[in-house]
PDB file of C-alpha atoms in Angstrom:
ATOM      1  CA  MET A   1       4.471 -13.863 -17.411  1.00 84.00           C
ATOM      2  CA  THR A   2       6.924 -15.052 -14.332  1.00 88.00           C
ATOM      3  CA  SER A   3      10.064 -13.673 -14.743  1.00 91.00           C
ATOM      4  CA  VAL A   4      12.992 -15.831 -13.085  1.00 93.00           C
ATOM      5  CA  LEU A   5      17.151 -14.806 -13.248  1.00 94.00           C
ATOM      6  CA  ILE A   6      19.342 -17.902 -13.366  1.00 93.00           C
ATOM      7  CA  VAL A   7      22.655 -17.327 -12.243  1.00 94.00           C
ATOM      8  CA  GLU A   8      25.318 -19.913 -13.593  1.00 92.00           C
ATOM      9  CA  ASP A   9      28.889 -19.612 -14.348  1.00 90.00           C
ATOM     10  CA  ASN A  10      28.345 -22.504 -16.860  1.00 90.00           C
ATOM     11  CA  ALA A  11      27.762 -20.877 -20.151  1.00 90.00           C
ATOM     12  CA  THR A  12      26.861 -23.913 -21.738  1.00 90.00           C
ATOM     13  CA  LEU A  13      24.478 -24.728 -18.877  1.00 90.00           C
ATOM     14  CA  LEU A  14      23.203 -21.500 -18.193  1.00 91.00           C
ATOM     15  CA  GLU A  15      21.909 -20.900 -21.920  1.00 92.00           C
ATOM     16  CA  SER A  16      20.097 -24.583 -21.840  1.00 90.00           C
ATOM     17  CA  ILE A  17      18.188 -23.534 -18.694  1.00 90.00           C
ATOM     18  CA  ALA A  18      17.291 -20.048 -19.949  1.00 91.00           C
ATOM     19  CA  PHE A  19      16.551 -21.996 -23.232  1.00 91.00           C
ATOM     20  CA  GLU A  20      14.109 -24.416 -21.757  1.00 89.00           C
ATOM     21  CA  LEU A  21      12.400 -21.647 -19.459  1.00 90.00           C
ATOM     22  CA  GLU A  22      11.854 -18.983 -22.365  1.00 92.00           C
ATOM     23  CA  MET A  23      10.029 -22.362 -24.616  1.00 89.00           C
ATOM     24  CA  ARG A  24       7.662 -22.120 -21.082  1.00 89.00           C
ATOM     25  CA  ASP A  25       7.160 -18.494 -21.258  1.00 90.00           C
ATOM     26  CA  TYR A  26       8.954 -17.424 -18.623  1.00 91.00           C
ATOM     27  CA  SER A  27      10.989 -14.024 -18.795  1.00 92.00           C
ATOM     28  CA  VAL A  28      14.706 -14.734 -17.939  1.00 92.00           C
ATOM     29  CA  MET A  29      17.560 -12.642 -17.027  1.00 93.00           C
ATOM     30  CA  GLN A  30      20.856 -14.105 -17.146  1.00 93.00           C
ATOM     31  CA  ALA A  31      23.829 -13.697 -14.927  1.00 93.00           C
ATOM     32  CA  THR A  32      27.256 -15.581 -14.370  1.00 92.00           C
ATOM     33  CA  ASP A  33      28.193 -15.005 -11.044  1.00 91.00           C
ATOM     34  CA  GLY A  34      26.788 -13.445  -7.889  1.00 91.00           C
ATOM     35  CA  GLN A  35      28.493 -10.157  -8.393  1.00 92.00           C
ATOM     36  CA  SER A  36      27.172  -9.802 -11.969  1.00 92.00           C
ATOM     37  CA  ALA A  37      23.910 -10.636 -10.601  1.00 93.00           C
ATOM     38  CA  LEU A  38      23.686  -8.375  -8.291  1.00 93.00           C
ATOM     39  CA  ASN A  39      24.475  -5.667 -10.989  1.00 92.00           C
ATOM     40  CA  VAL A  40      21.202  -6.859 -12.795  1.00 92.00           C
ATOM     41  CA  LEU A  41      19.078  -6.706  -9.839  1.00 92.00           C
ATOM     42  CA  GLN A  42      20.175  -3.163  -9.095  1.00 91.00           C
ATOM     43  CA  ILE A  43      19.754  -2.097 -12.705  1.00 89.00           C
ATOM     44  CA  SER A  44      16.816  -3.723 -13.526  1.00 86.00           C
ATOM     45  CA  ASN A  45      13.348  -1.823 -14.136  1.00 84.00           C
ATOM     46  CA  GLN A  46      11.722  -4.641 -12.711  1.00 87.00           C
ATOM     47  CA  LEU A  47      12.615  -7.279 -10.370  1.00 90.00           C
ATOM     48  CA  PRO A  48      12.636 -11.352 -10.907  1.00 92.00           C
ATOM     49  CA  ASP A  49       9.751 -13.382  -9.240  1.00 92.00           C
ATOM     50  CA  ILE A  50      12.326 -15.973  -8.272  1.00 92.00           C
ATOM     51  CA  ILE A  51      16.041 -16.349  -8.581  1.00 92.00           C
ATOM     52  CA  VAL A  52      17.767 -19.818  -9.083  1.00 91.00           C
ATOM     53  CA  SER A  53      21.548 -19.739  -8.519  1.00 91.00           C
ATOM     54  CA  ASP A  54      24.875 -21.654  -8.838  1.00 90.00           C
ATOM     55  CA  ILE A  55      26.711 -22.302  -5.595  1.00 88.00           C
ATOM     56  CA  ALA A  56      30.282 -22.321  -6.849  1.00 85.00           C
ATOM     57  CA  MET A  57      31.130 -19.312  -8.981  1.00 89.00           C
ATOM     58  CA  PRO A  58      34.235 -17.469  -9.327  1.00 87.00           C
ATOM     59  CA  ASP A  59      34.083 -13.453  -7.897  1.00 85.00           C
ATOM     60  CA  MET A  60      31.349 -14.312  -5.859  1.00 90.00           C
ATOM     61  CA  ASP A  61      29.877 -17.698  -5.004  1.00 88.00           C
ATOM     62  CA  GLY A  62      26.258 -18.648  -4.396  1.00 88.00           C
ATOM     63  CA  TYR A  63      26.287 -18.330  -0.399  1.00 88.00           C
ATOM     64  CA  GLU A  64      27.720 -14.729  -0.662  1.00 91.00           C
ATOM     65  CA  PHE A  65      25.040 -13.685  -3.552  1.00 91.00           C
ATOM     66  CA  LEU A  66      22.144 -15.312  -1.163  1.00 90.00           C
ATOM     67  CA  GLU A  67      23.727 -13.220   2.015  1.00 90.00           C
ATOM     68  CA  ASN A  68      23.347 -10.141   0.153  1.00 92.00           C
ATOM     69  CA  VAL A  69      19.544 -10.755  -1.481  1.00 91.00           C
ATOM     70  CA  ARG A  70      18.397 -11.729   1.939  1.00 88.00           C
ATOM     71  CA  GLY A  71      20.236  -8.379   3.683  1.00 89.00           C
ATOM     72  CA  THR A  72      18.661  -6.409   0.910  1.00 89.00           C
ATOM     73  CA  GLN A  73      15.163  -5.281   1.935  1.00 88.00           C
ATOM     74  CA  GLU A  74      14.134  -4.813  -1.782  1.00 89.00           C
ATOM     75  CA  TRP A  75      15.173  -8.409  -2.397  1.00 91.00           C
ATOM     76  CA  GLU A  76      14.616 -10.205   0.890  1.00 87.00           C
ATOM     77  CA  GLY A  77      11.282 -11.740   0.059  1.00 86.00           C
ATOM     78  CA  ILE A  78      12.212 -12.646  -3.522  1.00 89.00           C
ATOM     79  CA  PRO A  79      12.168 -16.891  -3.380  1.00 90.00           C
ATOM     80  CA  PHE A  80      15.215 -18.388  -4.293  1.00 90.00           C
ATOM     81  CA  ILE A  81      16.570 -21.654  -5.121  1.00 89.00           C
ATOM     82  CA  PHE A  82      20.000 -23.192  -5.402  1.00 88.00           C
ATOM     83  CA  LEU A  83      21.462 -25.359  -7.821  1.00 84.00           C
ATOM     84  CA  THR A  84      24.406 -27.504  -6.834  1.00 79.00           C
ATOM     85  CA  ALA A  85      26.483 -30.401  -7.164  1.00 74.00           C
ATOM     86  CA  PHE A  86      27.284 -30.189  -3.558  1.00 65.00           C
ATOM     87  CA  ASP A  87      24.954 -32.604  -2.235  1.00 60.00           C
ATOM     88  CA  THR A  88      25.883 -32.644   1.667  1.00 58.00           C
ATOM     89  CA  ASP A  89      24.290 -31.963   5.025  1.00 61.00           C
ATOM     90  CA  GLY A  90      26.563 -29.315   5.142  1.00 63.00           C
ATOM     91  CA  ALA A  91      26.222 -27.672   1.710  1.00 63.00           C
ATOM     92  CA  ILE A  92      22.576 -27.381   2.888  1.00 66.00           C
ATOM     93  CA  ARG A  93      22.453 -26.500   6.143  1.00 70.00           C
ATOM     94  CA  ILE A  94      24.820 -23.391   5.381  1.00 72.00           C
ATOM     95  CA  GLY A  95      22.237 -22.627   2.425  1.00 69.00           C
ATOM     96  CA  LYS A  96      19.215 -22.907   4.902  1.00 71.00           C
ATOM     97  CA  GLU A  97      20.871 -20.392   7.533  1.00 71.00           C
ATOM     98  CA  LEU A  98      21.271 -18.214   5.008  1.00 70.00           C
ATOM     99  CA  GLY A  99      17.465 -18.172   4.114  1.00 70.00           C
ATOM    100  CA  VAL A 100      17.297 -20.158   0.905  1.00 80.00           C
ATOM    101  CA  ASP A 101      13.974 -21.852   0.038  1.00 78.00           C
ATOM    102  CA  ASP A 102      14.836 -24.973  -2.240  1.00 79.00           C
ATOM    103  CA  TYR A 103      17.507 -27.146  -3.583  1.00 80.00           C
ATOM    104  CA  LEU A 104      18.069 -28.753  -6.924  1.00 82.00           C
ATOM    105  CA  THR A 105      21.062 -31.155  -7.378  1.00 80.00           C
ATOM    106  CA  LYS A 106      22.873 -31.045 -10.820  1.00 80.00           C
ATOM    107  CA  PRO A 107      22.589 -32.940 -12.987  1.00 80.00           C
ATOM    108  CA  PHE A 108      18.539 -32.213 -13.014  1.00 81.00           C
ATOM    109  CA  ASP A 109      15.347 -32.646 -15.280  1.00 82.00           C
ATOM    110  CA  PRO A 110      14.211 -29.117 -16.633  1.00 83.00           C
ATOM    111  CA  GLU A 111      11.042 -30.369 -15.622  1.00 86.00           C
ATOM    112  CA  ASP A 112      12.352 -30.695 -11.854  1.00 85.00           C
ATOM    113  CA  LEU A 113      13.377 -27.152 -11.893  1.00 86.00           C
ATOM    114  CA  VAL A 114      10.025 -25.508 -13.421  1.00 87.00           C
ATOM    115  CA  LEU A 115       8.177 -27.574 -10.553  1.00 87.00           C
ATOM    116  CA  ALA A 116      10.534 -26.221  -7.911  1.00 87.00           C
ATOM    117  CA  MET A 117      10.369 -23.288  -9.087  1.00 87.00           C
ATOM    118  CA  GLU A 118       6.207 -23.236  -9.552  1.00 88.00           C
ATOM    119  CA  ASN A 119       5.880 -24.784  -5.893  1.00 86.00           C
ATOM    120  CA  LYS A 120       8.087 -21.875  -4.243  1.00 85.00           C
ATOM    121  CA  LEU A 121       6.014 -19.274  -6.512  1.00 85.00           C
ATOM    122  CA  ARG A 122       2.496 -20.313  -5.390  1.00 85.00           C
ATOM    123  CA  ARG A 123       3.788 -20.734  -1.953  1.00 84.00           C
ATOM    124  CA  HIS A 124       5.284 -17.136  -1.652  1.00 79.00           C
ATOM    125  CA  LYS A 125       2.102 -15.818  -3.449  1.00 83.00           C
ATOM    126  CA  GLN A 126      -0.135 -17.913  -0.522  1.00 82.00           C
ATOM    127  CA  ILE A 127       2.130 -16.191   2.127  1.00 80.00           C
ATOM    128  CA  THR A 128       2.560 -12.668   0.502  1.00 77.00           C
ATOM    129  CA  LYS A 129      -1.522 -13.251   0.601  1.00 79.00           C
ATOM    130  CA  GLN A 130      -1.889 -14.055   4.116  1.00 81.00           C
ATOM    131  CA  ALA A 131       0.466 -11.032   5.062  1.00 76.00           C
ATOM    132  CA  SER A 132      -1.991  -8.301   3.221  1.00 75.00           C
ATOM    133  CA  MET A 133      -4.821  -9.787   4.759  1.00 78.00           C
ATOM    134  CA  LYS A 134      -3.593  -9.453   8.396  1.00 78.00           C
ATOM    135  CA  LEU A 135      -2.410  -5.983   7.299  1.00 72.00           C
ATOM    136  CA  ASP A 136      -5.539  -5.154   6.040  1.00 73.00           C
ATOM    137  CA  GLN A 137      -7.125  -6.190   9.139  1.00 75.00           C
ATOM    138  CA  THR A 138      -4.609  -4.559  11.519  1.00 75.00           C
ATOM    139  CA  ARG A 139      -5.264  -1.526   9.289  1.00 69.00           C
ATOM    140  CA  ARG A 140      -8.875  -1.731   9.812  1.00 71.00           C
ATOM    141  CA  GLU A 141      -8.565  -2.102  13.802  1.00 74.00           C
ATOM    142  CA  LEU A 142      -6.280   0.728  13.604  1.00 71.00           C
ATOM    143  CA  LEU A 143      -8.673   3.083  11.971  1.00 69.00           C
ATOM    144  CA  ASN A 144     -11.645   2.291  13.844  1.00 69.00           C
ATOM    145  CA  LEU A 145      -9.700   2.726  17.331  1.00 71.00           C
ATOM    146  CA  ILE A 146      -8.322   6.151  15.858  1.00 68.00           C
ATOM    147  CA  SER A 147     -11.941   7.125  14.864  1.00 66.00           C
ATOM    148  CA  HIS A 148     -13.633   6.125  18.217  1.00 67.00           C
ATOM    149  CA  GLU A 149     -10.889   7.611  20.115  1.00 66.00           C
ATOM    150  CA  LEU A 150     -11.346  10.930  18.140  1.00 66.00           C
ATOM    151  CA  GLN A 151     -14.499  11.163  17.562  1.00 66.00           C
ATOM    152  CA  THR A 152     -16.169  10.342  20.820  1.00 70.00           C
ATOM    153  CA  PRO A 153     -14.652  13.366  22.819  1.00 68.00           C
ATOM    154  CA  MET A 154     -15.167  15.761  19.641  1.00 68.00           C
ATOM    155  CA  THR A 155     -18.885  14.736  19.922  1.00 71.00           C
ATOM    156  CA  SER A 156     -19.257  15.375  23.736  1.00 70.00           C
ATOM    157  CA  ILE A 157     -17.385  18.577  23.190  1.00 73.00           C
ATOM    158  CA  TYR A 158     -19.080  20.127  20.512  1.00 69.00           C
ATOM    159  CA  GLY A 159     -22.398  19.021  21.820  1.00 71.00           C
ATOM    160  CA  GLY A 160     -22.213  20.318  24.987  1.00 71.00           C
ATOM    161  CA  THR A 161     -21.181  23.621  24.048  1.00 71.00           C
ATOM    162  CA  GLU A 162     -23.990  23.914  21.518  1.00 71.00           C
ATOM    163  CA  MET A 163     -26.215  23.222  24.442  1.00 71.00           C
ATOM    164  CA  LEU A 164     -24.643  25.973  26.598  1.00 68.00           C
ATOM    165  CA  ALA A 165     -24.735  28.509  23.779  1.00 67.00           C
ATOM    166  CA  GLU A 166     -28.358  27.923  23.902  1.00 70.00           C
ATOM    167  CA  MET A 167     -29.006  27.607  27.351  1.00 67.00           C
ATOM    168  CA  LEU A 168     -26.482  31.237  27.877  1.00 63.00           C
ATOM    169  CA  SER A 169     -28.693  33.106  25.300  1.00 60.00           C
ATOM    170  CA  ASN A 170     -29.783  36.016  28.147  1.00 59.00           C
ATOM    171  CA  PRO A 171     -27.794  39.243  27.223  1.00 51.00           C
ATOM    172  CA  SER A 172     -26.170  39.499  30.530  1.00 57.00           C
ATOM    173  CA  TYR A 173     -23.916  36.284  29.995  1.00 61.00           C
ATOM    174  CA  ASP A 174     -22.612  38.158  26.759  1.00 68.00           C
ATOM    175  CA  MET A 175     -18.717  37.112  27.883  1.00 68.00           C
ATOM    176  CA  THR A 176     -19.634  34.016  28.458  1.00 69.00           C
ATOM    177  CA  VAL A 177     -21.123  33.267  25.309  1.00 68.00           C
ATOM    178  CA  GLU A 178     -18.436  34.690  23.052  1.00 71.00           C
ATOM    179  CA  LEU A 179     -16.061  32.620  25.331  1.00 69.00           C
ATOM    180  CA  LEU A 180     -18.486  29.794  23.959  1.00 72.00           C
ATOM    181  CA  LYS A 181     -18.545  30.430  20.614  1.00 73.00           C
ATOM    182  CA  LEU A 182     -14.487  30.484  21.003  1.00 72.00           C
ATOM    183  CA  VAL A 183     -14.661  27.094  22.494  1.00 75.00           C
ATOM    184  CA  GLN A 184     -16.952  26.070  19.374  1.00 72.00           C
ATOM    185  CA  SER A 185     -14.764  27.904  16.647  1.00 73.00           C
ATOM    186  CA  GLY A 186     -11.625  25.949  17.909  1.00 72.00           C
ATOM    187  CA  SER A 187     -13.917  22.232  18.323  1.00 75.00           C
ATOM    188  CA  LYS A 188     -15.000  22.863  14.588  1.00 74.00           C
ATOM    189  CA  ARG A 189     -11.353  23.210  13.390  1.00 74.00           C
ATOM    190  CA  LEU A 190     -10.297  20.303  15.163  1.00 76.00           C
ATOM    191  CA  HIS A 191     -13.125  18.400  14.151  1.00 74.00           C
ATOM    192  CA  LYS A 192     -11.651  19.201  10.426  1.00 74.00           C
ATOM    193  CA  VAL A 193      -8.315  18.194  11.134  1.00 75.00           C
ATOM    194  CA  ILE A 194      -9.503  14.813  12.879  1.00 76.00           C
ATOM    195  CA  LYS A 195     -11.654  13.951   9.505  1.00 75.00           C
ATOM    196  CA  ARG A 196      -8.292  14.845   7.356  1.00 75.00           C
ATOM    197  CA  ILE A 197      -6.259  12.636   9.387  1.00 75.00           C
ATOM    198  CA  LEU A 198      -8.722   9.737   9.442  1.00 75.00           C
ATOM    199  CA  LEU A 199      -8.869  10.404   5.431  1.00 76.00           C
ATOM    200  CA  MET A 200      -5.079  10.325   4.930  1.00 73.00           C
ATOM    201  CA  VAL A 201      -5.246   6.993   6.886  1.00 71.00           C
ATOM    202  CA  GLN A 202      -7.947   5.467   4.821  1.00 71.00           C
ATOM    203  CA  LEU A 203      -6.121   6.655   1.654  1.00 73.00           C
ATOM    204  CA  ASP A 204      -2.814   5.302   3.025  1.00 69.00           C
ATOM    205  CA  SER A 205      -3.833   1.690   4.532  1.00 65.00           C
ATOM    206  CA  GLY A 206      -5.807   0.845   1.092  1.00 68.00           C
ATOM    207  CA  MET A 207      -9.305   1.002   2.770  1.00 70.00           C
ATOM    208  CA  LEU A 208     -10.596   3.640   0.703  1.00 73.00           C
ATOM    209  CA  GLU A 209     -10.074   1.578  -2.614  1.00 75.00           C
ATOM    210  CA  THR A 210     -11.890  -1.020  -1.195  1.00 75.00           C
ATOM    211  CA  MET A 211     -14.908   0.885   0.066  1.00 77.00           C
ATOM    212  CA  LEU A 212     -14.809   2.488  -3.408  1.00 78.00           C
ATOM    213  CA  ASN A 213     -15.007  -0.860  -5.148  1.00 79.00           C
ATOM    214  CA  LYS A 214     -17.950  -1.813  -2.588  1.00 80.00           C
ATOM    215  CA  GLN A 215     -19.843   1.087  -1.989  1.00 83.00           C
ATOM    216  CA  ARG A 216     -19.510   3.481  -4.707  1.00 84.00           C
ATOM    217  CA  ARG A 217     -22.438   5.432  -6.548  1.00 87.00           C
ATOM    218  CA  ASP A 218     -23.281   8.149  -9.090  1.00 88.00           C
ATOM    219  CA  TYR A 219     -23.923  11.858  -7.644  1.00 85.00           C
ATOM    220  CA  ASP A 220     -24.724  14.726  -9.553  1.00 84.00           C
ATOM    221  CA  LEU A 221     -21.769  17.020  -9.360  1.00 84.00           C
ATOM    222  CA  LEU A 222     -23.175  20.334  -9.007  1.00 84.00           C
ATOM    223  CA  GLU A 223     -25.313  19.466  -6.243  1.00 84.00           C
ATOM    224  CA  VAL A 224     -21.871  17.951  -4.210  1.00 84.00           C
ATOM    225  CA  ILE A 225     -20.055  21.382  -5.376  1.00 84.00           C
ATOM    226  CA  GLN A 226     -22.923  23.446  -4.343  1.00 83.00           C
ATOM    227  CA  GLY A 227     -22.997  21.690  -0.987  1.00 82.00           C
ATOM    228  CA  ALA A 228     -19.417  22.146  -0.350  1.00 82.00           C
ATOM    229  CA  ILE A 229     -19.729  26.077  -1.040  1.00 81.00           C
ATOM    230  CA  SER A 230     -22.734  26.316   1.334  1.00 80.00           C
ATOM    231  CA  GLN A 231     -20.565  24.555   4.484  1.00 74.00           C
ATOM    232  CA  ASN A 232     -17.535  26.793   3.394  1.00 72.00           C
ATOM    233  CA  ILE A 233     -19.729  29.929   3.662  1.00 68.00           C
ATOM    234  CA  ALA A 234     -21.662  29.049   7.156  1.00 68.00           C
ATOM    235  CA  ASP A 235     -17.722  28.126   8.416  1.00 66.00           C
ATOM    236  CA  GLU A 236     -16.875  31.206  10.644  1.00 58.00           C
ATOM    237  CA  ALA A 237     -12.839  30.673   9.844  1.00 56.00           C
ATOM    238  CA  TYR A 238     -14.021  30.863   6.161  1.00 57.00           C
ATOM    239  CA  LYS A 239     -15.576  34.206   6.818  1.00 58.00           C
ATOM    240  CA  ASP A 240     -12.590  35.496   8.867  1.00 56.00           C
ATOM    241  CA  GLU A 241     -10.653  34.809   5.657  1.00 59.00           C
ATOM    242  CA  ASP A 242     -12.658  37.162   3.829  1.00 62.00           C
ATOM    243  CA  ARG A 243     -12.856  34.723   0.520  1.00 65.00           C
ATOM    244  CA  LYS A 244     -15.628  35.333  -2.082  1.00 69.00           C
ATOM    245  CA  ILE A 245     -16.967  32.554  -4.098  1.00 70.00           C
ATOM    246  CA  ASN A 246     -18.569  33.085  -7.744  1.00 73.00           C
ATOM    247  CA  PHE A 247     -20.011  29.916  -9.167  1.00 72.00           C
ATOM    248  CA  HIS A 248     -21.608  29.180 -12.622  1.00 71.00           C
ATOM    249  CA  ALA A 249     -22.988  25.928 -13.503  1.00 69.00           C
ATOM    250  CA  ASP A 250     -24.122  24.768 -16.752  1.00 68.00           C
ATOM    251  CA  SER A 251     -27.801  23.721 -16.758  1.00 63.00           C
ATOM    252  CA  ASN A 252     -27.025  20.292 -17.727  1.00 69.00           C
ATOM    253  CA  ASN A 253     -26.207  17.170 -15.046  1.00 74.00           C
ATOM    254  CA  ILE A 254     -23.024  15.707 -14.877  1.00 80.00           C
ATOM    255  CA  MET A 255     -22.861  12.722 -12.935  1.00 84.00           C
ATOM    256  CA  ILE A 256     -19.588  11.492 -10.692  1.00 84.00           C
ATOM    257  CA  SER A 257     -18.961   8.178  -9.446  1.00 86.00           C
ATOM    258  CA  GLY A 258     -17.514   7.739  -5.549  1.00 84.00           C
ATOM    259  CA  LEU A 259     -18.400   8.029  -2.158  1.00 82.00           C
ATOM    260  CA  TYR A 260     -20.469  11.237  -1.264  1.00 82.00           C
ATOM    261  CA  GLU A 261     -18.322  11.913   1.924  1.00 79.00           C
ATOM    262  CA  PHE A 262     -15.203  11.783   0.276  1.00 79.00           C
ATOM    263  CA  LEU A 263     -16.390  13.811  -2.826  1.00 83.00           C
ATOM    264  CA  PHE A 264     -17.807  16.442  -0.647  1.00 81.00           C
ATOM    265  CA  THR A 265     -14.247  16.745   1.445  1.00 80.00           C
ATOM    266  CA  VAL A 266     -12.395  17.180  -1.748  1.00 79.00           C
ATOM    267  CA  PHE A 267     -14.191  19.968  -2.894  1.00 78.00           C
ATOM    268  CA  VAL A 268     -14.648  21.595   0.829  1.00 77.00           C
ATOM    269  CA  GLU A 269     -10.855  21.495   0.848  1.00 72.00           C
ATOM    270  CA  GLY A 270     -10.390  22.484  -2.505  1.00 66.00           C
ATOM    271  CA  ILE A 271     -13.135  25.762  -2.419  1.00 66.00           C
TER     272      ILE A 271
END
């Protein structure tokens, strides 16, 4: 249900507008001046989808109210329509400078108000969707950049030290081998940190949800857990912490839906 905040100091007109909108299944919030409208916005559990406000009001007029709305980050994107008897170039210019979306001149037909509101809401949704798509694209590009810039040198370091360790297996090179093992251990830990960072970026960017919706599959939960246990047991850092794992599984298969890489990571980190 679309929600609208109506701000009008004429009680009769306010009730009339509210009645007309409620008859069309709008959820209506009411205020009699700019200050009371600000109070409504501050205490409301749900912000209105659109604001319709008179200009000439006591205590705080429509211009000041609009200025407060546009100056508050949480409210600045709410579409805003002025109701006014001031059909002059000066009044319109002031409103546009403050960021109003549209004007309706009194008296007006309720259908005109509904049409203006729906047009602004439709346009607002289009802009929001376009911005969201652009943000998603930027996030994907950033994630790909981070992944490439971090993973590429790590692959070289890890692969190179593995090869060197095999080549320097002669006992006379014990100290060199130990140093290589130290480098390997550090690179493994750094690799785990990189994976955690990438996972956090994917979670924060919303990409993980998109991937889940498109690529999720069912996996045997016990196999995922056993794989995570095996990896931790093989991890030198895990051995150094002198941990012991006792794992007892029911013979019945338990299926879990998701992405294997992330399910696996959850259990590796949790064990």
